[in-house]
Amino acid sequence: MTNRYIDAAERYARDVLSAAVPACKWTRLAVERQQADLLRECGPDWPYVFDHERAARPCEFLELLPHIKGKWAREGRLIELEDWQCWIVTTVFGWVHAETRLRRFREGYVEVPRKNAKSTLSSGLALYMLSADGEHGAEVYSAATTRDQARIVFDDSKAMALRLPGLRDHLGVAVMQHSITVAHTASSYRPLAAEGSTLDGLNVHFAVIDELHAHKTRAVYDVIDTARGAREQALLWNITTAGTDISGICYERRTHVTKVLQGVVLDPATFGVVYTIDSGDDPQDPTCWAKANPNYGKSVLEDDMIAAARKAATMPSALNNFLTKRLNVWVNGESAWLDMRSWDGVAQPGLTTDQIPAGTPVWMGLDLAQKKDFAALAIVWQRAGMWHVCIRLYLNEFAVKESPNAYLSGWAREGHVTVTDGNVTDFDVIAADMRTLCRQHDVQEIAYDPALSAYFAGKLVEEGLPLVEIQQRAMFFTQPVLQVENLVLEKKLRHDANPAMAWMVSNTVVKVSKFNELRHPTKEREENKIDGVLAMFMALGRALSPQAKTESVYETRGMRFL
């Protein structure tokens, strides 16, 4: 059985997937995720069901609330949810555990430009979670770094409650200056700011963190996040526009959400959607604006967007504001190097070095680290016009235990990462693998960075292994970055589908010099490892260079392994 809110959500999903509604890559992926989940059968691996009644209930509540700002407030109109809002709310609230009936989603992340009714939606949801979610002793917060910011959503909720007598008469909602309460359930709703407030002792049922991008530290997020542990179905609601601080908590959560949407990270408890323009879109092109602004033509007015775009085009100082606030583009964030769907599209599970034909030239790239980073060995070869890549990753057991990546121990058990004893990665294990590969195959070169491995490499050179020094600088990386990207997009590369390597690919961003267009792969955070990608670039960089040898270096040196 459906109702108009479910119908609206389904209509929005169809329109996005058919391109009837303009949508960026991240919005499409979010819709595709929901559609795929709806097709899954409930079972041990998927214990969730979609409850239409639970999905529609908060929508019904929201449409009882009045507008409190602007023209619609003057006209005394109630909130009318757009299709995209129905899709978000029904998705977040509709999924429940089949047995416990508790909500699936514990965290939501909605990134959307200003004037798309962010605060209105969040204020209404806060009132719903306070008074109509069935939670006794509910603690609801509008959280921010400053008191003024924390009161934005709270004051909107307060104004809604004051204009709707039914909340007081039927649900027992009492509105005070600094709190909203429901006495018969001992529930309360307050603004919460880091400045001058104790953030200890919270027992959060629902918290709105508005404009998460403005948080210069992660303190508020972390306190709210950890204060949900005692609640069975607490919900942390992050809603924000894009910003400029790629080292902050907002960009961290955004990155996590995009990896969930791409299938790189499995996190069924997190909902996320990002409304922005696509890479390559012209910010001055009006046909792109609706991608970033789902309320385009409603609360986001065309004339206002045109005026803002003109200002951005004529005043460089206004450009970043237009990009972040109107189009939801992170202006200081580097672009992800590769679309993960493209990387997944050239996977060849089961590919191993045992499949290298006898006499085929092979190149290797070596990126070494002893403590917290991975050591990585990339093995590449060409066959029938197709480049093949196998990755071997090494990490010590202490680093595996301390890693914030919850998947790492599983990757180790499955053999995707070789774990060495102790708190320092054992280079002897790597050296043994390299010797074996050189005995078995026609290895042309082993590219390595001498910065961390001069002594190690020197010993192997003395044994006759064909190591070649590569400085990990933009001058070397520019061509491999472009070449590997083209190989992937043209489907002329196959890799062994190592999930740890896929994670590293998703972590890789490429900085482009403004002066000479040189490219350098990097990571945005220390925990975002990219060692396997660097090893691949070194191996393929040498293999694809004009000086790449086609005959065995052992033949030219008169060497052979016993």
Coordinates of C-alpha atoms in Angstrom, one line a residue:
M1 CA 0.0 0.0 0.0
T2 CA 1.4 3.4 -1.0
N3 CA 0.4 7.0 -0.3
R4 CA 1.2 10.3 -1.9
Y5 CA 4.5 10.7 -0.1
I6 CA 5.8 7.3 -1.2
D7 CA 4.4 8.1 -4.7
A8 CA 6.3 11.4 -4.7
A9 CA 9.5 9.7 -3.6
E10 CA 9.1 7.0 -6.3
R11 CA 8.3 9.7 -8.9
Y12 CA 11.5 11.6 -8.0
A13 CA 13.6 8.5 -8.3
R14 CA 12.2 7.7 -11.7
D15 CA 12.7 11.3 -12.9
V16 CA 16.3 11.3 -11.7
L17 CA 17.2 8.0 -13.4
S18 CA 15.4 9.0 -16.6
A19 CA 17.2 12.4 -16.6
A20 CA 13.8 14.1 -16.5
V21 CA 15.1 15.8 -13.4
P22 CA 18.7 17.2 -13.8
A23 CA 21.0 15.5 -11.3
C24 CA 24.7 15.2 -10.6
K25 CA 26.6 12.0 -10.3
W26 CA 26.3 11.9 -6.5
T27 CA 22.5 12.4 -6.5
R28 CA 22.1 9.7 -9.1
L29 CA 24.2 7.3 -7.1
A30 CA 22.2 8.0 -4.0
V31 CA 19.0 7.3 -5.9
E32 CA 20.5 4.1 -7.4
R33 CA 21.5 2.9 -4.0
Q34 CA 17.9 3.3 -2.7
Q35 CA 16.4 1.6 -5.7
A36 CA 18.9 -1.3 -5.4
D37 CA 18.1 -1.6 -1.7
L38 CA 14.4 -1.8 -2.4
L39 CA 15.0 -4.8 -4.7
R40 CA 16.9 -6.8 -2.0
E41 CA 15.2 -9.6 -0.2
C42 CA 15.3 -9.6 3.6
G43 CA 17.6 -12.2 5.1
P44 CA 20.7 -12.7 7.3
D45 CA 22.8 -10.4 5.0
W46 CA 20.1 -7.8 4.7
P47 CA 17.9 -7.6 7.8
Y48 CA 15.9 -4.6 6.7
V49 CA 12.5 -3.9 5.3
F50 CA 10.9 -0.7 3.9
D51 CA 7.9 0.3 6.0
H52 CA 5.7 2.6 4.0
E53 CA 3.8 3.8 7.1
R54 CA 6.9 4.6 9.0
A55 CA 8.3 6.4 5.9
A56 CA 5.3 8.6 5.4
R57 CA 4.6 9.5 9.0
P58 CA 7.3 12.3 9.3
C59 CA 6.2 13.7 5.9
E60 CA 2.6 14.0 7.2
F61 CA 3.9 15.7 10.3
L62 CA 6.0 18.2 8.4
E63 CA 3.1 19.3 6.2
L64 CA 1.2 20.3 9.3
L65 CA 3.8 22.9 10.1
P66 CA 3.6 26.5 8.9
H67 CA 6.1 28.5 6.9
I68 CA 7.7 31.1 9.2
K69 CA 9.7 33.3 6.8
G70 CA 9.1 35.1 3.6
K71 CA 6.1 35.3 1.2
W72 CA 4.6 31.9 2.1
A73 CA 4.7 32.8 5.8
R74 CA 2.8 36.1 5.1
E75 CA 0.2 34.1 3.2
G76 CA -0.2 31.7 6.1
R77 CA 0.7 28.7 4.1
L78 CA 1.7 25.3 5.5
I79 CA 4.8 23.5 4.3
E80 CA 4.4 21.5 1.1
L81 CA 7.1 19.0 0.6
E82 CA 8.7 18.7 -2.9
D83 CA 9.3 15.3 -4.4
W84 CA 13.1 15.4 -3.6
Q85 CA 12.3 16.2 0.1
C86 CA 9.8 13.3 0.2
W87 CA 12.5 11.1 -1.2
I88 CA 15.0 12.0 1.4
V89 CA 12.6 11.8 4.4
T90 CA 10.9 8.5 3.3
T91 CA 14.3 6.9 2.6
V92 CA 15.7 7.9 6.0
F93 CA 12.7 7.0 8.1
G94 CA 11.2 4.1 6.0
W95 CA 14.0 1.5 6.5
V96 CA 13.6 -0.6 9.7
H97 CA 15.1 -3.8 11.0
A98 CA 12.7 -6.7 10.2
E99 CA 12.7 -8.0 13.7
T100 CA 13.4 -5.1 16.1
R101 CA 11.6 -2.5 13.9
L102 CA 14.3 0.0 14.8
R103 CA 15.5 2.4 12.2
R104 CA 18.3 1.4 9.8
F105 CA 19.9 4.8 9.4
R106 CA 21.8 6.3 12.3
E107 CA 23.3 9.2 10.4
G108 CA 22.2 11.4 7.6
Y109 CA 24.3 13.8 5.4
V110 CA 22.5 16.2 3.1
E111 CA 24.7 18.6 1.2
V112 CA 22.7 21.2 -0.7
P113 CA 23.2 24.9 -1.6
R114 CA 21.6 27.8 0.3
K115 CA 17.9 28.7 -0.3
N116 CA 16.9 25.1 -0.8
A117 CA 15.0 25.0 2.5
K118 CA 17.6 23.2 4.6
S119 CA 16.7 24.9 7.8
T120 CA 13.0 24.4 7.3
L121 CA 13.3 20.7 6.7
S122 CA 15.7 20.3 9.7
S123 CA 13.6 22.4 12.1
G124 CA 10.5 20.3 11.3
L125 CA 12.3 17.0 11.7
A126 CA 13.6 18.2 15.1
L127 CA 10.0 18.8 16.2
Y128 CA 8.9 15.5 14.9
M129 CA 11.7 13.6 16.7
L130 CA 10.9 15.5 19.9
S131 CA 7.1 15.0 20.0
A132 CA 6.0 12.3 17.5
D133 CA 8.7 9.7 17.2
G134 CA 7.5 7.7 20.2
E135 CA 10.8 8.1 22.2
H136 CA 10.5 8.7 25.9
G137 CA 13.1 11.0 27.4
A138 CA 14.1 12.2 24.0
E139 CA 17.0 14.7 23.9
V140 CA 16.9 16.7 20.8
Y141 CA 19.6 19.3 19.9
S142 CA 20.4 21.9 17.3
A143 CA 24.2 21.8 17.6
A144 CA 26.8 24.2 16.3
T145 CA 30.1 25.8 17.2
T146 CA 28.5 29.1 18.3
R147 CA 25.3 30.0 20.1
D148 CA 24.0 32.1 17.3
Q149 CA 24.5 29.3 14.7
A150 CA 22.9 26.8 17.0
R151 CA 19.8 28.9 17.5
I152 CA 19.1 29.2 13.7
V153 CA 17.4 25.8 13.4
F154 CA 16.1 26.0 17.0
D155 CA 14.4 29.4 16.6
D156 CA 12.8 28.2 13.4
S157 CA 11.4 25.2 15.3
K158 CA 10.3 27.5 18.1
A159 CA 8.4 29.8 15.7
M160 CA 6.7 26.8 14.0
A161 CA 5.6 25.5 17.4
L162 CA 4.2 28.8 18.5
R163 CA 2.1 29.2 15.3
L164 CA 0.7 25.7 15.6
P165 CA -1.6 25.3 18.6
G166 CA -2.1 21.7 17.8
L167 CA 1.4 20.8 18.9
R168 CA 0.6 22.2 22.4
D169 CA -2.9 20.9 22.6
H170 CA -2.5 17.4 21.2
L171 CA 1.2 16.5 21.7
G172 CA 1.9 18.5 24.9
V173 CA 4.6 20.6 23.4
A174 CA 5.6 23.6 25.6
V175 CA 7.7 26.4 24.2
M176 CA 10.1 28.3 26.4
Q177 CA 12.8 30.8 25.7
H178 CA 15.7 28.4 25.5
S179 CA 14.0 25.0 25.2
I180 CA 11.0 23.2 23.9
T181 CA 9.7 20.3 26.0
V182 CA 7.1 17.5 26.1
A183 CA 6.3 16.9 29.8
H184 CA 4.5 13.6 29.6
T185 CA 7.5 11.9 27.8
A186 CA 10.1 13.9 29.7
S187 CA 11.6 15.0 26.3
S188 CA 13.4 18.3 25.6
Y189 CA 14.8 20.2 22.6
R190 CA 17.6 22.8 23.1
P191 CA 20.2 24.6 21.1
L192 CA 23.7 23.4 21.9
A193 CA 26.9 25.4 21.3
A194 CA 30.5 24.5 22.0
E195 CA 31.2 28.0 23.3
G196 CA 30.5 28.3 27.0
S197 CA 28.5 25.0 27.2
T198 CA 29.4 21.7 28.7
L199 CA 29.0 19.0 26.1
D200 CA 29.3 16.2 28.6
G201 CA 26.5 14.0 29.8
L202 CA 24.3 14.1 26.7
N203 CA 22.0 11.3 25.7
V204 CA 21.1 12.2 22.2
H205 CA 18.0 11.0 20.3
F206 CA 18.2 13.4 17.5
A207 CA 20.7 16.2 16.7
V208 CA 20.9 18.6 13.8
I209 CA 24.3 19.9 13.0
D210 CA 23.6 22.8 10.6
E211 CA 26.3 24.1 8.2
L212 CA 28.8 21.4 9.2
H213 CA 31.3 22.9 6.8
A214 CA 31.7 25.9 9.3
H215 CA 33.0 23.7 12.1
K216 CA 36.7 24.4 12.4
T217 CA 37.2 21.5 14.8
R218 CA 35.5 18.1 15.1
A219 CA 34.7 18.6 18.8
V220 CA 30.9 19.1 18.4
Y221 CA 30.5 16.3 15.9
D222 CA 32.4 13.8 18.0
V223 CA 30.6 14.6 21.2
I224 CA 27.2 14.3 19.5
D225 CA 28.3 11.1 17.7
T226 CA 29.5 9.4 20.9
A227 CA 26.5 10.6 22.9
R228 CA 24.1 8.4 20.9
G229 CA 25.3 5.1 22.2
A230 CA 22.6 4.6 24.8
R231 CA 19.8 5.2 22.3
E232 CA 18.4 2.4 20.1
Q233 CA 17.6 4.5 17.1
A234 CA 19.3 7.8 17.5
L235 CA 19.8 9.9 14.4
L236 CA 22.6 12.4 13.7
W237 CA 21.4 14.8 11.0
N238 CA 24.2 16.7 9.2
I239 CA 23.0 19.3 6.7
T240 CA 25.4 21.7 5.0
T241 CA 26.5 23.6 2.0
A242 CA 30.0 23.1 0.5
G243 CA 32.9 24.9 2.1
T244 CA 36.6 25.4 1.7
D245 CA 38.3 23.4 4.5
I246 CA 39.1 20.0 3.1
S247 CA 40.8 19.0 6.3
G248 CA 37.7 19.5 8.4
I249 CA 35.0 17.2 9.8
C250 CA 32.5 18.1 7.1
Y251 CA 34.7 17.1 4.1
E252 CA 35.6 14.0 6.0
R253 CA 31.9 13.0 6.3
R254 CA 31.4 14.0 2.7
T255 CA 34.2 11.8 1.6
H256 CA 32.8 8.9 3.6
V257 CA 29.4 9.4 2.0
T258 CA 30.8 9.5 -1.5
K259 CA 32.6 6.3 -0.9
V260 CA 29.5 4.6 0.4
L261 CA 27.6 5.8 -2.7
Q262 CA 30.3 4.4 -4.9
G263 CA 30.3 1.1 -3.1
V264 CA 33.9 1.4 -1.9
V265 CA 32.8 1.4 1.7
L266 CA 29.9 -0.6 3.1
D267 CA 27.9 1.4 5.7
P268 CA 24.2 0.6 5.7
A269 CA 23.6 2.9 8.7
T270 CA 24.6 6.1 6.9
F271 CA 22.3 8.0 4.5
G272 CA 23.9 10.6 2.2
V273 CA 23.1 12.7 -0.8
V274 CA 25.0 15.5 -2.4
Y275 CA 23.5 18.1 -4.7
T276 CA 26.1 19.8 -6.9
I277 CA 27.2 20.3 -10.5
D278 CA 29.3 17.6 -12.2
S279 CA 33.0 17.9 -12.9
G280 CA 33.3 19.6 -16.3
D281 CA 30.0 21.5 -16.0
D282 CA 30.2 25.3 -16.7
P283 CA 29.2 27.2 -13.6
Q284 CA 27.8 29.9 -15.8
D285 CA 25.6 27.5 -17.8
P286 CA 22.0 27.9 -16.4
T287 CA 21.1 24.3 -17.6
C288 CA 23.5 23.0 -14.8
W289 CA 22.0 25.0 -12.0
A290 CA 19.1 22.7 -11.3
K291 CA 21.5 19.8 -10.6
A292 CA 22.8 21.6 -7.6
N293 CA 19.5 23.2 -6.6
P294 CA 16.7 20.7 -6.3
N295 CA 14.3 23.5 -5.3
Y296 CA 15.2 25.5 -8.5
G297 CA 12.2 27.4 -9.6
K298 CA 10.6 27.2 -6.1
S299 CA 12.6 28.7 -3.3
V300 CA 15.7 29.1 -5.6
L301 CA 14.7 31.8 -8.1
E302 CA 16.1 31.9 -11.6
D303 CA 16.5 35.7 -11.6
D304 CA 18.4 35.5 -8.3
M305 CA 20.7 32.8 -9.7
I306 CA 21.3 34.9 -12.9
A307 CA 22.3 37.9 -10.9
A308 CA 24.6 35.9 -8.7
A309 CA 26.2 34.3 -11.8
R310 CA 26.8 37.7 -13.4
K311 CA 28.5 39.0 -10.2
A312 CA 30.7 35.9 -10.1
A313 CA 31.7 36.4 -13.7
T314 CA 32.7 40.0 -13.3
M315 CA 34.1 40.0 -9.8
P316 CA 36.7 37.3 -9.0
S317 CA 36.1 37.9 -5.3
A318 CA 32.5 36.7 -5.7
L319 CA 33.3 33.5 -7.6
N320 CA 34.1 31.2 -4.7
N321 CA 31.0 32.3 -2.9
F322 CA 28.9 31.5 -6.0
L323 CA 30.5 28.1 -6.4
T324 CA 30.1 27.1 -2.7
K325 CA 26.8 28.7 -1.7
R326 CA 24.9 28.5 -5.0
L327 CA 26.4 25.4 -6.7
N328 CA 27.7 23.5 -3.8
V329 CA 31.3 23.1 -5.1
W330 CA 34.2 22.7 -2.7
V331 CA 36.5 25.4 -4.0
N332 CA 39.7 24.3 -2.2
G333 CA 39.1 20.6 -2.5
E334 CA 41.1 18.7 -5.0
S335 CA 39.1 16.5 -7.4
A336 CA 39.2 12.8 -6.9
W337 CA 41.6 11.3 -9.4
L338 CA 39.2 8.6 -10.8
D339 CA 35.6 7.8 -10.8
M340 CA 35.4 4.5 -8.9
R341 CA 32.8 3.1 -11.4
S342 CA 35.5 3.4 -14.1
W343 CA 38.0 1.6 -11.9
D344 CA 35.6 -1.2 -11.0
G345 CA 34.7 -1.5 -14.7
V346 CA 38.2 -2.8 -15.5
A347 CA 38.5 -5.3 -12.6
Q348 CA 39.5 -8.8 -13.4
P349 CA 39.0 -10.9 -10.2
G350 CA 41.4 -13.8 -10.1
L351 CA 44.1 -12.1 -12.1
T352 CA 47.5 -13.2 -10.7
T353 CA 51.1 -13.1 -11.8
D354 CA 51.0 -16.8 -12.5
Q355 CA 49.1 -15.9 -15.6
I356 CA 52.0 -13.9 -17.1
P357 CA 53.1 -15.7 -20.3
A358 CA 56.6 -16.9 -20.4
G359 CA 59.0 -14.3 -21.9
T360 CA 56.6 -11.4 -21.4
P361 CA 58.4 -8.2 -20.2
V362 CA 57.4 -7.2 -16.7
W363 CA 57.8 -4.0 -14.8
M364 CA 57.4 -3.4 -11.1
G365 CA 57.0 -0.4 -8.8
L366 CA 58.0 -0.4 -5.2
D367 CA 56.7 2.1 -2.5
L368 CA 58.2 1.3 0.9
A369 CA 57.2 2.3 4.4
Q370 CA 58.0 0.7 7.7
K371 CA 55.5 1.8 10.3
K372 CA 52.0 3.3 9.7
D373 CA 51.9 3.3 5.9
F374 CA 51.6 0.4 3.6
A375 CA 54.5 -1.0 1.6
A376 CA 53.3 -1.7 -1.9
L377 CA 54.6 -3.7 -4.9
A378 CA 52.9 -3.3 -8.3
I379 CA 53.6 -5.8 -11.0
V380 CA 52.5 -4.8 -14.6
W381 CA 52.7 -6.4 -18.0
Q382 CA 51.1 -6.1 -21.4
R383 CA 49.4 -8.8 -23.4
A384 CA 47.4 -8.4 -26.6
G385 CA 47.3 -4.6 -26.2
M386 CA 45.9 -4.8 -22.7
W387 CA 47.9 -3.7 -19.6
H388 CA 47.5 -5.9 -16.5
V389 CA 48.2 -4.8 -12.9
C390 CA 48.6 -6.9 -9.8
I391 CA 49.2 -5.3 -6.4
R392 CA 50.8 -6.7 -3.4
L393 CA 50.3 -4.7 -0.1
Y394 CA 52.3 -5.2 3.1
L395 CA 51.6 -3.8 6.6
N396 CA 52.8 -4.7 10.1
E397 CA 50.3 -6.2 12.6
F398 CA 50.5 -3.2 15.0
A399 CA 49.5 -0.8 12.2
V400 CA 46.6 -3.2 11.2
K401 CA 45.3 -3.1 14.8
E402 CA 45.6 0.6 15.1
S403 CA 44.1 1.5 11.7
P404 CA 40.8 3.4 11.7
N405 CA 39.8 1.4 8.6
A406 CA 37.4 -1.2 9.9
Y407 CA 37.9 -3.3 6.7
L408 CA 41.6 -3.7 7.0
S409 CA 41.5 -6.8 9.3
G410 CA 39.1 -8.5 6.9
W411 CA 41.3 -7.7 3.9
A412 CA 44.2 -9.2 5.7
R413 CA 42.3 -12.4 6.5
E414 CA 41.3 -12.7 2.8
G415 CA 44.9 -12.3 1.7
H416 CA 44.5 -8.9 0.0
V417 CA 47.1 -7.5 2.5
T418 CA 50.2 -9.3 3.8
V419 CA 50.6 -8.7 7.5
T420 CA 54.1 -9.0 9.0
D421 CA 54.9 -9.5 12.7
G422 CA 55.7 -6.7 15.0
N423 CA 55.3 -2.9 14.8
V424 CA 57.6 -2.5 11.7
T425 CA 56.9 -3.9 8.3
D426 CA 59.4 -6.6 7.5
F427 CA 61.2 -5.7 4.4
D428 CA 62.7 -9.2 4.1
V429 CA 59.2 -10.5 3.3
I430 CA 59.0 -8.0 0.4
A431 CA 62.5 -8.8 -0.8
A432 CA 61.7 -12.5 -0.9
D433 CA 58.6 -11.8 -3.1
M434 CA 60.7 -9.6 -5.4
R435 CA 63.4 -12.3 -5.8
T436 CA 60.7 -14.9 -6.6
L437 CA 59.1 -12.7 -9.2
C438 CA 62.4 -12.0 -10.8
R439 CA 63.2 -15.7 -11.0
Q440 CA 59.9 -16.5 -12.5
H441 CA 59.4 -13.6 -15.0
D442 CA 61.3 -11.4 -17.4
V443 CA 61.4 -8.3 -15.1
Q444 CA 62.7 -5.3 -16.9
E445 CA 62.9 -2.7 -14.1
I446 CA 61.8 -2.2 -10.5
A447 CA 61.1 1.5 -10.0
Y448 CA 61.6 2.7 -6.4
D449 CA 61.8 5.9 -4.4
P450 CA 65.2 6.0 -2.7
A451 CA 63.9 8.3 0.0
L452 CA 62.9 5.4 2.3
S453 CA 64.7 2.5 0.8
A454 CA 68.2 3.4 -0.2
Y455 CA 69.9 0.7 1.9
F456 CA 67.3 -1.9 1.2
A457 CA 67.5 -1.2 -2.6
G458 CA 71.3 -1.2 -2.5
K459 CA 71.4 -4.8 -1.1
L460 CA 69.0 -6.0 -3.8
V461 CA 71.0 -4.2 -6.6
E462 CA 74.1 -6.1 -5.3
E463 CA 72.1 -9.3 -5.9
G464 CA 71.4 -8.2 -9.5
L465 CA 67.8 -7.1 -9.2
P466 CA 67.1 -4.3 -11.8
L467 CA 66.1 -1.5 -9.5
V468 CA 65.8 2.0 -10.9
E469 CA 65.6 5.1 -8.8
I470 CA 62.5 7.3 -9.3
Q471 CA 62.0 10.6 -7.4
Q472 CA 58.3 10.9 -6.4
R473 CA 57.9 14.3 -7.9
A474 CA 55.3 15.9 -10.2
M475 CA 57.9 15.9 -13.1
F476 CA 57.8 12.1 -13.1
F477 CA 54.1 11.5 -12.1
T478 CA 52.4 13.8 -14.6
Q479 CA 52.6 11.4 -17.6
P480 CA 51.8 8.2 -15.6
V481 CA 48.7 9.9 -14.0
L482 CA 47.4 10.9 -17.4
Q483 CA 48.3 7.6 -19.1
V484 CA 46.8 5.4 -16.5
E485 CA 43.6 7.5 -16.4
N486 CA 43.3 7.1 -20.2
L487 CA 43.9 3.4 -20.0
V488 CA 41.2 3.0 -17.5
L489 CA 38.7 5.1 -19.3
E490 CA 39.5 3.4 -22.6
K491 CA 39.3 0.0 -20.9
K492 CA 42.8 -1.0 -21.9
L493 CA 43.8 -1.9 -18.4
R494 CA 42.9 -4.8 -16.1
H495 CA 43.6 -5.1 -12.4
D496 CA 43.2 -7.9 -9.9
A497 CA 40.2 -6.3 -8.0
N498 CA 42.1 -6.0 -4.7
P499 CA 39.6 -4.1 -2.5
A500 CA 42.4 -2.5 -0.5
M501 CA 43.8 -1.1 -3.7
A502 CA 40.3 0.2 -4.7
W503 CA 40.2 2.0 -1.4
M504 CA 43.5 3.6 -2.1
V505 CA 42.3 4.6 -5.6
S506 CA 39.3 6.3 -4.0
N507 CA 41.7 8.1 -1.6
T508 CA 43.8 9.5 -4.4
V509 CA 43.5 13.2 -5.5
V510 CA 45.7 14.9 -8.0
K511 CA 47.1 18.4 -7.5
V512 CA 47.6 20.3 -10.7
S513 CA 50.2 23.1 -10.8
K514 CA 48.7 26.4 -11.9
F515 CA 51.9 27.3 -13.6
N516 CA 52.9 24.3 -15.7
E517 CA 50.0 21.8 -15.5
L518 CA 52.3 19.3 -13.8
R519 CA 50.3 16.7 -11.7
H520 CA 51.1 15.1 -8.4
P521 CA 49.0 12.4 -6.7
T522 CA 48.4 13.0 -3.0
K523 CA 45.9 12.3 -0.2
E524 CA 43.8 14.6 1.8
R525 CA 44.3 13.0 5.2
E526 CA 47.0 10.9 6.8
E527 CA 44.6 7.9 7.2
N528 CA 43.8 7.9 3.5
K529 CA 46.5 5.6 2.2
I530 CA 47.5 5.7 -1.5
D531 CA 50.7 3.6 -1.5
G532 CA 49.5 1.0 -3.9
V533 CA 48.5 3.7 -6.4
L534 CA 52.0 5.3 -6.2
A535 CA 53.6 1.9 -6.8
M536 CA 51.3 1.4 -9.9
F537 CA 52.2 4.8 -11.2
M538 CA 55.9 4.0 -10.9
A539 CA 55.6 0.7 -12.6
L540 CA 53.4 1.8 -15.5
G541 CA 55.3 5.1 -15.7
R542 CA 58.5 3.2 -16.5
A543 CA 56.7 0.6 -18.7
L544 CA 55.0 3.3 -20.8
S545 CA 58.1 5.5 -21.1
P546 CA 59.7 5.8 -24.5
Q547 CA 62.9 4.3 -23.0
A548 CA 61.1 1.2 -21.8
K549 CA 63.2 -1.9 -22.7
T550 CA 61.7 -4.8 -24.7
E551 CA 64.4 -7.3 -23.9
S552 CA 65.3 -8.7 -20.5
V553 CA 67.9 -6.7 -18.5
Y554 CA 69.3 -10.0 -17.4
E555 CA 70.2 -10.8 -21.0
T556 CA 71.8 -7.4 -21.5
R557 CA 73.8 -7.8 -18.3
G558 CA 74.5 -11.4 -18.8
M559 CA 72.8 -12.3 -15.5
R560 CA 70.6 -15.1 -14.6
F561 CA 68.9 -16.4 -11.3
L562 CA 69.5 -19.8 -10.1

